[in-house]
Every structure is written in structure tokens, then in C-alpha cells.
Short mmCIF file of C-alpha atoms in Angstrom, two decimals:
data_model
loop_
_atom_site.label_atom_id
_atom_site.label_comp_id
_atom_site.label_asym_id
_atom_site.label_seq_id
_atom_site.Cartn_x
_atom_site.Cartn_y
_atom_site.Cartn_z
CA UNK L 27 101.35 108.23 115.69
CA UNK L 28 102.09 110.83 118.41
CA UNK L 29 99.47 112.12 120.81
CA UNK L 30 98.93 115.39 118.94
CA UNK L 31 99.01 115.01 115.15
CA UNK L 32 98.97 118.30 113.27
CA UNK L 33 95.99 117.08 111.22
CA UNK L 34 93.33 114.81 112.68
CA UNK L 35 90.40 113.70 110.51
CA UNK L 36 87.62 111.73 112.18
CA UNK L 37 84.68 110.15 110.30
CA UNK L 38 84.57 113.05 107.83
CA UNK L 39 81.70 112.93 105.30
CA UNK L 40 80.28 115.31 102.72
CA UNK L 41 76.89 114.92 101.05
CA UNK L 42 75.63 117.14 98.23
CA UNK L 43 72.19 117.52 96.81
CA UNK L 44 72.25 116.68 93.13
CA UNK L 45 72.00 119.85 91.08
CA UNK L 46 73.69 121.82 93.87
CA UNK L 47 77.12 120.22 93.99
CA UNK L 48 79.63 122.75 95.27
CA UNK L 49 76.89 125.18 96.40
CA UNK L 50 75.89 124.58 100.01
CA UNK L 51 74.17 127.67 101.38
CA UNK L 52 73.87 128.90 104.95
CA UNK L 53 70.23 127.77 104.87
CA UNK L 54 71.33 124.25 103.91
CA UNK L 55 73.84 124.15 106.75
CA UNK L 56 71.28 125.44 109.28
CA UNK L 57 68.70 122.95 108.03
CA UNK L 58 71.18 120.10 108.39
CA UNK L 59 72.12 121.30 111.90
CA UNK L 60 68.44 121.47 112.92
CA UNK L 61 67.81 117.94 111.72
CA UNK L 62 70.89 116.69 113.57
CA UNK L 63 69.61 118.30 116.77
CA UNK L 64 66.12 116.86 116.32
CA UNK L 65 67.03 113.36 115.23
CA UNK L 66 70.64 112.90 116.27
CA UNK L 67 71.63 112.25 112.64
CA UNK L 68 71.45 113.82 109.23
CA UNK L 69 68.27 113.63 107.20
CA UNK L 70 67.56 110.32 105.60
CA UNK L 71 69.26 110.32 102.24
CA UNK L 72 67.23 110.03 99.09
CA UNK L 73 67.86 109.67 95.39
CA UNK L 74 68.71 113.39 95.12
CA UNK L 75 71.80 113.14 97.33
CA UNK L 76 75.38 112.33 96.43
CA UNK L 77 78.06 111.38 98.96
CA UNK L 78 81.33 112.88 97.76
CA UNK L 79 83.08 111.62 100.91
CA UNK L 80 82.01 108.94 103.36
CA UNK L 81 83.48 108.26 106.81
CA UNK L 82 87.11 109.34 106.18
CA UNK L 83 89.54 109.06 109.11
CA UNK L 84 93.32 109.56 109.20
CA UNK L 85 96.04 111.53 110.98
CA UNK L 86 99.09 113.43 109.74
CA UNK L 87 102.16 114.11 111.86
CA UNK L 88 104.08 117.37 111.83
CA UNK L 89 106.63 117.47 109.00
CA UNK L 90 105.03 114.69 106.95
CA UNK L 91 104.29 115.01 103.23
CA UNK L 92 101.09 113.05 102.67
CA UNK L 93 99.95 112.09 99.16
CA UNK L 94 96.21 112.16 98.52
CA UNK L 95 95.68 109.85 95.56
CA UNK L 96 92.72 108.45 93.66
CA UNK L 97 91.05 108.44 90.29
CA UNK L 98 88.96 111.37 89.06
CA UNK L 99 85.79 111.65 91.15
CA UNK L 100 87.25 109.75 94.11
CA UNK L 101 86.75 112.73 96.47
CA UNK L 102 90.27 114.18 96.65
CA UNK L 103 89.35 117.80 95.92
CA UNK L 104 86.32 117.62 98.21
CA UNK L 105 88.56 116.43 101.04
CA UNK L 106 91.00 119.30 100.54
CA UNK L 107 88.15 121.83 100.40
CA UNK L 108 86.88 120.53 103.73
CA UNK L 109 90.34 120.73 105.28
CA UNK L 110 90.78 124.26 103.87
CA UNK L 111 87.43 125.31 105.36
CA UNK L 112 86.07 126.25 101.94
CA UNK L 113 83.02 124.11 102.62
CA UNK L 114 81.65 122.45 105.74
CA UNK L 115 81.34 118.69 106.30
CA UNK L 116 77.98 116.96 106.51
CA UNK L 117 79.28 114.95 109.46
CA UNK L 118 82.54 114.21 111.21
CA UNK L 119 85.31 116.63 112.07
CA UNK L 120 88.76 117.76 110.98
CA UNK L 121 91.21 119.38 113.40
CA UNK L 122 94.16 121.29 111.90
CA UNK L 123 96.66 122.57 114.46
CA UNK L 124 98.43 125.37 112.66
CA UNK L 125 98.23 128.09 110.04
CA UNK L 126 96.98 126.70 106.70
CA UNK L 127 97.83 127.82 103.15
CA UNK L 128 95.87 126.20 100.33
CA UNK L 129 96.49 126.10 96.60
CA UNK L 130 93.52 124.16 95.24
CA UNK L 131 93.16 125.53 91.71
CA UNK L 132 94.53 128.24 89.45
CA UNK L 133 93.93 131.62 91.07
CA UNK L 134 92.90 130.34 94.50
CA UNK L 135 93.03 133.18 97.01
CA UNK L 136 93.73 135.88 94.41
CA UNK L 137 91.70 139.02 93.80
CA UNK L 138 91.97 139.27 90.02
CA UNK L 139 91.56 143.05 89.83
CA UNK L 140 94.58 143.54 92.10
CA UNK L 141 98.18 143.39 90.92
CA UNK L 142 100.54 140.53 91.70
CA UNK L 143 102.26 142.71 94.31
CA UNK L 144 98.97 143.57 96.03
CA UNK L 145 97.89 139.93 96.03
CA UNK L 146 101.11 138.84 97.74
CA UNK L 147 100.40 141.22 100.61
CA UNK L 148 96.71 140.28 100.67
CA UNK L 149 97.52 136.57 100.96
CA UNK L 150 100.07 137.19 103.67
CA UNK L 151 97.60 139.24 105.66
CA UNK L 152 95.03 136.46 105.32
CA UNK L 153 97.58 134.10 106.89
CA UNK L 154 97.99 136.52 109.79
CA UNK L 155 101.42 137.83 108.80
CA UNK L 156 102.51 141.42 109.33
CA UNK L 157 103.50 143.63 106.39
CA UNK L 158 107.12 143.53 107.57
CA UNK L 159 107.12 139.71 107.58
CA UNK L 160 105.70 139.65 104.04
CA UNK L 161 108.22 142.25 102.83
CA UNK L 162 111.10 140.05 104.01
CA UNK L 163 109.82 137.25 101.75
CA UNK L 164 108.69 139.43 98.84
CA UNK L 165 111.78 139.30 96.60
CA UNK L 166 112.13 135.55 97.11
CA UNK L 167 108.47 135.00 96.15
CA UNK L 168 108.74 137.08 92.98
CA UNK L 169 112.01 135.45 91.90
CA UNK L 170 110.59 131.94 92.39
CA UNK L 171 107.43 132.73 90.42
CA UNK L 172 109.32 134.25 87.48
CA UNK L 173 106.76 137.04 86.97
CA UNK L 174 109.06 139.95 87.85
CA UNK L 175 108.10 141.96 84.76
CA UNK L 176 104.40 141.66 85.53
CA UNK L 177 104.33 142.01 89.31
CA UNK L 178 102.51 145.37 89.06
CA UNK L 179 100.04 144.10 86.43
CA UNK L 180 96.51 143.03 87.47
CA UNK L 181 96.38 139.24 87.92
CA UNK L 182 93.39 139.02 85.57
CA UNK L 183 95.84 139.70 82.72
CA UNK L 184 98.11 136.78 83.72
CA UNK L 185 98.13 133.48 81.83
CA UNK L 186 97.06 130.41 83.79
CA UNK L 187 100.71 129.36 84.04
CA UNK L 188 101.76 132.74 85.46
CA UNK L 189 98.88 132.69 87.93
CA UNK L 190 99.67 129.25 89.28
CA UNK L 191 103.40 130.03 89.53
CA UNK L 192 102.69 133.11 91.60
CA UNK L 193 100.05 131.29 93.65
CA UNK L 194 102.43 128.47 94.50
CA UNK L 195 105.27 130.88 95.30
CA UNK L 196 103.05 132.87 97.67
CA UNK L 197 101.64 129.83 99.46
CA UNK L 198 104.99 128.06 99.82
CA UNK L 199 107.06 131.06 100.97
CA UNK L 200 104.70 132.62 103.52
CA UNK L 201 105.54 129.92 106.07
CA UNK L 202 102.27 128.15 106.81
CA UNK L 203 102.45 125.23 109.23
CA UNK L 204 100.21 123.25 106.84
CA UNK L 205 100.47 123.52 103.05
CA UNK L 206 97.64 122.01 100.98
CA UNK L 207 98.33 121.60 97.25
CA UNK L 208 95.93 120.19 94.64
CA UNK L 209 97.40 119.34 91.19
CA UNK L 210 99.48 122.51 90.87
CA UNK L 211 102.23 120.52 89.18
CA UNK L 212 99.92 119.77 86.24
CA UNK L 213 100.35 123.40 85.17
CA UNK L 214 103.64 124.87 84.05
CA UNK L 215 106.74 123.57 82.36
CA UNK L 216 108.95 120.73 83.53
CA UNK L 217 111.51 123.07 85.11
CA UNK L 218 108.84 124.81 87.20
CA UNK L 219 107.43 121.43 88.30
CA UNK L 220 110.89 120.44 89.53
CA UNK L 221 111.19 123.72 91.41
CA UNK L 222 107.82 123.03 93.07
CA UNK L 223 108.89 119.57 94.20
CA UNK L 224 112.15 120.96 95.53
CA UNK L 225 110.36 123.73 97.41
CA UNK L 226 107.88 121.33 98.97
CA UNK L 227 110.78 119.18 100.15
CA UNK L 228 112.27 122.30 101.74
CA UNK L 229 108.92 123.08 103.37
CA UNK L 230 108.74 119.58 104.86
CA UNK L 231 112.38 119.53 105.99
CA UNK L 232 111.63 122.76 107.88
CA UNK L 233 109.11 120.88 110.02
CA UNK L 234 106.01 121.97 108.15
CA UNK L 235 103.35 119.63 106.78
CA UNK L 236 102.23 119.15 103.16
CA UNK L 237 99.09 117.50 101.76
CA UNK L 238 99.69 116.84 98.09
CA UNK L 239 97.14 115.70 95.48
CA UNK L 240 98.61 114.42 92.22
CA UNK L 241 98.11 111.94 89.40
CA UNK L 242 101.86 112.01 88.73
CA UNK L 243 103.28 109.04 90.62
CA UNK L 244 106.85 110.15 89.97
CA UNK L 245 106.19 113.33 91.96
CA UNK L 246 104.47 111.31 94.69
CA UNK L 247 107.46 108.95 94.89
CA UNK L 248 109.99 111.80 95.01
CA UNK L 249 108.09 113.92 97.50
CA UNK L 250 105.88 111.85 99.81
CA UNK L 251 106.62 109.39 102.59
CA UNK L 252 103.03 108.27 103.16
CA UNK L 253 99.68 108.55 101.43
CA UNK L 254 96.00 107.78 101.38
CA UNK L 255 94.10 106.28 98.45
CA UNK L 256 90.48 107.31 97.92
CA UNK L 257 87.98 105.29 95.93
CA UNK L 258 84.36 106.37 95.39
CA UNK L 259 84.50 108.78 98.32
CA UNK L 260 85.88 106.27 100.82
CA UNK L 261 89.34 105.67 102.27
CA UNK L 262 90.51 102.55 100.43
CA UNK L 263 94.12 102.43 101.65
CA UNK L 264 96.46 104.27 104.01
CA UNK L 265 100.12 103.35 103.88
CA UNK L 266 103.58 104.10 102.54
CA UNK L 267 104.01 106.06 99.30
CA UNK L 268 105.10 102.90 97.46
CA UNK L 269 101.95 101.05 98.57
CA UNK L 270 99.76 103.94 97.40
CA UNK L 271 101.55 104.12 94.03
CA UNK L 272 101.13 100.37 93.48
CA UNK L 273 97.39 100.62 94.17
CA UNK L 274 96.98 103.62 91.88
CA UNK L 275 98.90 102.00 89.04
CA UNK L 276 96.94 98.78 89.39
CA UNK L 277 93.65 100.66 89.09
CA UNK L 278 94.92 102.81 86.22
CA UNK L 279 96.14 99.85 84.18
CA UNK L 280 92.96 97.83 84.62
CA UNK L 281 90.96 100.79 83.37
CA UNK L 282 93.13 102.04 80.49
CA UNK L 283 95.29 99.22 79.13
CA UNK L 284 92.28 98.27 76.96
CA UNK L 285 89.86 100.71 75.35
CA UNK L 286 86.94 100.64 72.92
CA UNK L 287 86.64 103.85 70.89
CA UNK L 288 83.30 105.43 69.99
CA UNK L 289 81.64 108.80 69.31
CA UNK L 290 82.68 110.13 72.73
CA UNK L 291 86.40 109.45 72.09
CA UNK L 292 88.65 112.51 71.84
CA UNK L 293 89.78 112.15 68.21
CA UNK L 294 90.33 114.09 65.00
CA UNK L 295 90.51 113.10 61.32
CA UNK L 296 88.55 112.67 58.12
CA UNK L 297 87.09 109.35 59.25
CA UNK L 298 87.73 107.22 56.15
CA UNK L 299 89.60 104.84 58.48
CA UNK L 300 88.78 104.64 62.18
CA UNK L 301 90.39 102.94 65.17
CA UNK L 302 87.77 100.73 66.85
CA UNK L 303 89.67 99.51 69.93
CA UNK L 304 93.15 98.92 71.32
CA UNK L 305 94.80 96.94 74.08
CA UNK L 306 98.19 96.30 75.65
CA UNK L 307 99.07 92.78 76.74
CA UNK L 308 100.47 92.89 80.28
CA UNK L 309 102.47 89.97 81.69
CA UNK L 310 100.88 87.92 84.44
CA UNK L 311 104.27 87.54 86.11
CA UNK L 312 103.76 90.89 87.85
CA UNK L 313 100.02 90.53 88.36
CA UNK L 314 99.07 92.38 85.19
CA UNK L 315 99.77 95.78 86.74
CA UNK L 316 102.44 96.90 84.27
CA UNK L 317 105.66 96.19 82.44
CA UNK L 318 109.10 95.91 83.97
CA UNK L 319 112.23 97.48 82.51
CA UNK L 320 113.31 95.27 79.61
CA UNK L 321 109.91 93.67 78.96
CA UNK L 322 108.39 93.64 75.47
CA UNK L 323 105.52 96.04 74.77
CA UNK L 324 102.88 94.10 72.84
CA UNK L 325 99.96 96.09 71.49
CA UNK L 326 96.99 95.26 69.28
CA UNK L 327 94.41 97.59 67.75
CA UNK L 328 91.46 97.30 65.45
CA UNK L 329 90.53 99.51 62.49
CA UNK L 330 87.51 99.87 60.28
CA UNK L 331 87.85 101.02 56.65
CA UNK L 332 84.99 102.94 55.04
CA UNK L 333 84.93 103.21 51.22
CA UNK L 334 87.37 102.16 48.50
CA UNK L 335 89.48 105.30 48.13
CA UNK L 336 91.80 105.24 51.16
CA UNK L 337 94.97 104.37 49.21
CA UNK L 338 98.24 103.45 50.92
CA UNK L 339 97.88 103.80 54.69
CA UNK L 340 100.48 104.96 57.20
CA UNK L 341 100.21 104.04 60.89
CA UNK L 342 102.14 105.49 63.80
CA UNK L 343 102.16 105.22 67.58
CA UNK L 344 103.12 108.17 69.80
CA UNK L 345 104.85 107.23 73.06
CA UNK L 346 104.76 109.88 75.76
CA UNK L 347 105.12 110.33 79.50
CA UNK L 348 102.19 111.08 81.79
CA UNK L 349 103.48 114.65 82.25
CA UNK L 350 103.37 115.37 78.51
CA UNK L 351 106.95 114.63 77.41
CA UNK L 352 107.16 113.17 73.89
CA UNK L 353 109.50 110.18 74.02
CA UNK L 354 109.21 108.33 70.70
CA UNK L 355 107.30 108.34 67.40
CA UNK L 356 106.96 104.77 66.09
CA UNK L 357 106.19 104.74 62.35
CA UNK L 358 105.19 101.62 60.39
CA UNK L 359 107.35 102.27 57.33
CA UNK L 360 110.52 102.27 59.48
CA UNK L 361 109.90 98.54 59.88
CA UNK L 362 109.00 98.04 56.21
CA UNK L 363 105.32 97.59 57.09
CA UNK L 364 102.48 99.03 55.01
CA UNK L 365 98.80 98.48 54.28
CA UNK L 366 97.91 99.20 50.64
CA UNK L 367 94.32 100.01 49.57
CA UNK L 368 92.41 97.76 51.97
CA UNK L 369 88.82 96.90 51.07
CA UNK L 370 86.03 98.21 53.33
CA UNK L 371 85.80 96.15 56.51
CA UNK L 372 87.39 95.54 59.91
CA UNK L 373 91.02 94.53 60.50
CA UNK L 374 93.46 93.83 63.37
CA UNK L 375 97.04 95.09 63.58
CA UNK L 376 99.63 93.93 66.10
CA UNK L 377 102.97 95.47 66.95
CA UNK L 378 105.73 94.53 69.35
CA UNK L 379 108.46 96.72 70.78
CA UNK L 380 111.01 94.32 72.32
CA UNK L 381 113.26 95.14 75.25
CA UNK L 382 111.45 98.27 76.42
CA UNK L 383 114.04 100.36 78.25
CA UNK L 384 111.83 102.99 79.92
CA UNK L 385 112.28 104.18 83.50
CA UNK L 386 109.50 103.21 85.95
CA UNK L 387 106.63 105.68 85.46
CA UNK L 388 103.26 105.99 83.73
CA UNK L 389 103.24 106.35 79.93
CA UNK L 390 100.69 106.99 77.18
CA UNK L 391 100.27 105.70 73.63
CA UNK L 392 98.60 107.77 70.92
CA UNK L 393 97.33 106.32 67.62
CA UNK L 394 97.49 107.83 64.13
CA UNK L 395 96.44 106.62 60.68
CA UNK L 396 96.58 108.67 57.50
CA UNK L 397 97.90 108.75 53.96
CA UNK L 398 101.52 107.81 53.34
CA UNK L 399 102.40 111.33 52.18
CA UNK L 400 101.03 112.74 55.42
CA UNK L 401 98.60 115.12 53.73
CA UNK L 402 95.44 113.49 55.12
CA UNK L 403 94.78 112.34 58.68
CA UNK L 404 92.05 109.70 58.80
CA UNK L 405 92.04 109.20 62.57
CA UNK L 406 94.17 110.47 65.45
CA UNK L 407 93.56 109.57 69.11
CA UNK L 408 96.11 111.20 71.45
CA UNK L 409 96.77 109.25 74.66
CA UNK L 410 94.53 106.41 73.50
CA UNK L 411 95.99 104.04 76.10
CA UNK L 412 98.21 104.26 79.17
CA UNK L 413 100.45 101.76 80.89
CA UNK L 414 102.89 101.61 83.75
CA UNK L 415 106.51 100.59 83.84
CA UNK L 416 107.21 99.32 87.33
CA UNK L 417 110.36 98.53 89.28
CA UNK L 418 111.75 95.00 89.20
CA UNK L 419 112.93 92.50 86.64
CA UNK L 420 116.43 91.40 85.72
CA UNK L 421 117.51 94.27 83.47
CA UNK L 422 117.74 97.35 85.73
CA UNK L 423 120.87 97.36 87.88
CA UNK L 424 119.96 100.36 90.05
CA UNK L 425 117.12 102.68 91.05
CA UNK L 426 115.82 104.69 88.10
CA UNK L 427 114.22 108.01 89.19
CA UNK L 428 112.72 109.92 86.25
CA UNK L 429 114.45 113.08 87.47
CA UNK L 430 117.62 111.62 85.93
CA UNK L 431 116.25 110.34 82.62
CA UNK L 432 113.61 108.29 80.81
CA UNK L 433 115.51 105.64 78.82
CA UNK L 434 117.74 103.01 80.39
CA UNK L 435 120.59 102.06 78.07
CA UNK L 436 123.61 99.97 79.04
CA UNK L 437 126.52 100.71 76.70
CA UNK L 438 129.79 98.79 76.47
CA UNK L 439 132.64 100.48 78.34
CA UNK L 440 136.36 100.07 77.73
CA UNK L 441 139.40 101.37 79.59
CA UNK L 442 142.74 101.57 77.77
CA UNK L 443 145.99 103.46 78.30
CA UNK L 444 146.56 106.60 76.27
CA UNK L 445 149.02 106.23 73.43
#
């Protein structure tokens, strides 16, 4: 690290009172300051407090793109709010040496009664830019966002996708020294997501700094050189992007490669047949963190049949990418498999998909059971499980970035003279 990192975080912590998360008032801050002055420390915590962040320290150099990664509730958004000065820390400090633009959620920094045009100038003024500086960037911002037809329409009439496109375009083009982005790539179509990644690369190559929160490890791999991994409000790992991705995938697989389904499960259907649980068998050869290109996908799930009138059942598995792309629809009858009029009770079903030729990334499996004619859905659980395909193994002959495809096929090639 150099002597003057552009971002310096030292022992940063944030404590909320339960029932008031996200709502610290001036009185709360003054009360905390008074107690620090009297006792040299914050008030003794009690059962009504919740530490969203605890003793976080790291530095970011100018021009770096740093991934901020962790499971839901790990403290990522709290950290970015502290760095963006939206809320104050309970203890510790964060020094940011440069102009900061933040895009933390849809509509951040927008006045929804103003038009898109007015909001562009408002945001630029907030960053300390002159009207002439903003005007030079205006056409580029509007073209990138794709909202040309609606630029003079109040933002409150925009869809969430339009709002986030304009918000990203404004924040990225108004030349902040530090650009803080939280999950913006989860909104919008695939083409816009690619444009965002490309723009953030341009921002970094211009010597500016990006802090990027994402659950999409492909974006992290393509964009970031380093990262931090948060777990339960603490800094669990700081290292290269590949190290952060490996830790994230390991945690994700251990949590979601096996599931038990109950009343809280996101599901639809008549309920005559229900999925009870499901699991993916992961090879120990890679530590149980995922599958390699060319491995077999082995899956098992349980069902419970209620009543005697379910008839001939049809099962299917929906394979998709973590960013919502539908990749394959695996239907039982394609393999000549069927379950005809099962008696009430519990059953197990296994399936195997040999020689899985997916690019390294995170994928989901959805479950469906219904009547053979498709008229009745008994149970449907979208994204019931997730798993990771990781680099390595003997099949892949080259690097496989998901920007170039999803399925790795090796055809036979021949070269013959023309006749």
C-alpha cells in the first residue's frame, strides 16, 4: 500500500438500536458523543443493540476496483452508507480523499418530482461541478441511460429500470474520484449490465476508484482486482478477487446445495404433491465447493403425495444462471421416465446429468411437478437450489468467461481442400 490511499477505513463500527435500524437521529448521535466524552467509550451494549459492522479496517489505492462481497445481512450496504456519509459510524473513522458519487439503491440522489434533465444538473451540482461542466457530459449521460424520450418527464413516472439506468449514467459520467455502487447490476437487462461493467472499467482505467457490491461473481471477476469479504458484520477476508470469489462460493454452496422446504418456501401450486427437500451431491475432490466443467450433476429430491387422485405425474428441473438467464428445461419424459398414480406417502427421486458443460459461474435449479398434460401445477419452487461451477478439471482447455458464452462444447473439426 502507498502512504496515502484514496480510501482509509480504520476500526469502523456501526451499532443500531433494535426497532430503530436505519434511523439514527441527531439526539442519538449527540447522546453517543456525550457518553464517549464521559467514559471514553460507547455506552455498554445491551440486548436492544445490534452491531451491523464491527471493527472494519482496510485501505483502497487510487484506481483500484474493490469488490465488497458477503451474504445478505453481512453489513455490505451499511459499510457503503458509512462511506457515503449517509449515516455516521458508532466508532472508528473513514477517510475518503476525493469527490464521491454513490449509487446505493434505485433512485438514490434523485428528486422524484423533478425531470430527468433537472436531476442530472442537480446531481452534478451536488458533486461540485459547474453547469458548463455538466452540459459537456449531458448528451453522453442521456445516450448511455437510454431514456432520451423521457428526459423531460418527472422521474417519479420512470420504471425502476429507467431510474437505475439514469442514476448509474449520472454517477459514472460526472467524474467522481470515488464511485460507490451497490447492486446496480441486479436491475436492468443483460446488455445494460454489460455496459455498466464496461463503463466501470473505463472509470478505473482513468485513475478513479470504484467500490462495487455484488452477488454476481462473474461481474466481480471481470471487474475487480481485489476485494473484501464480510461475514456477520466483520471483515472475514481481504485479498485478490479470486480469493474472495472462492470464499463466497464456498459459503453459498454450503448453505444452498441442500434445502428442506416448508411453509415459508417461495412456491406455487395446488399442493396435491409437494417437494419436501432437495440436495446436490458435490465431489470431495474440490472440497465440496462446486462442480468443475465436465463433472456430473447428481441431484436428489423428496416428494410427498396427498390423496389418491394425482394421476400421471410430470417432473421437470429448470436450470438457470444467477443473473436470471434460462439455460435448460430438463423434463422427465424426454428420458422415458414417469411416475403413474403413486399412492399417498413420501418418495425419493434421483437424477443425473452427466458431463456438465457449463462455464464457471453460479447456477440455480428450479423444481416443478404437475400433471402430464400440463394443465395442473402441483408444486413449483423457482431457484430451489444453487450450485457453483468452478475452474479446473481436465475438460476445459482454456479460460471460460461468461461474457463469451455459457455452454462449453468441443466439436470435431476437419480441414479438406475444396473440390
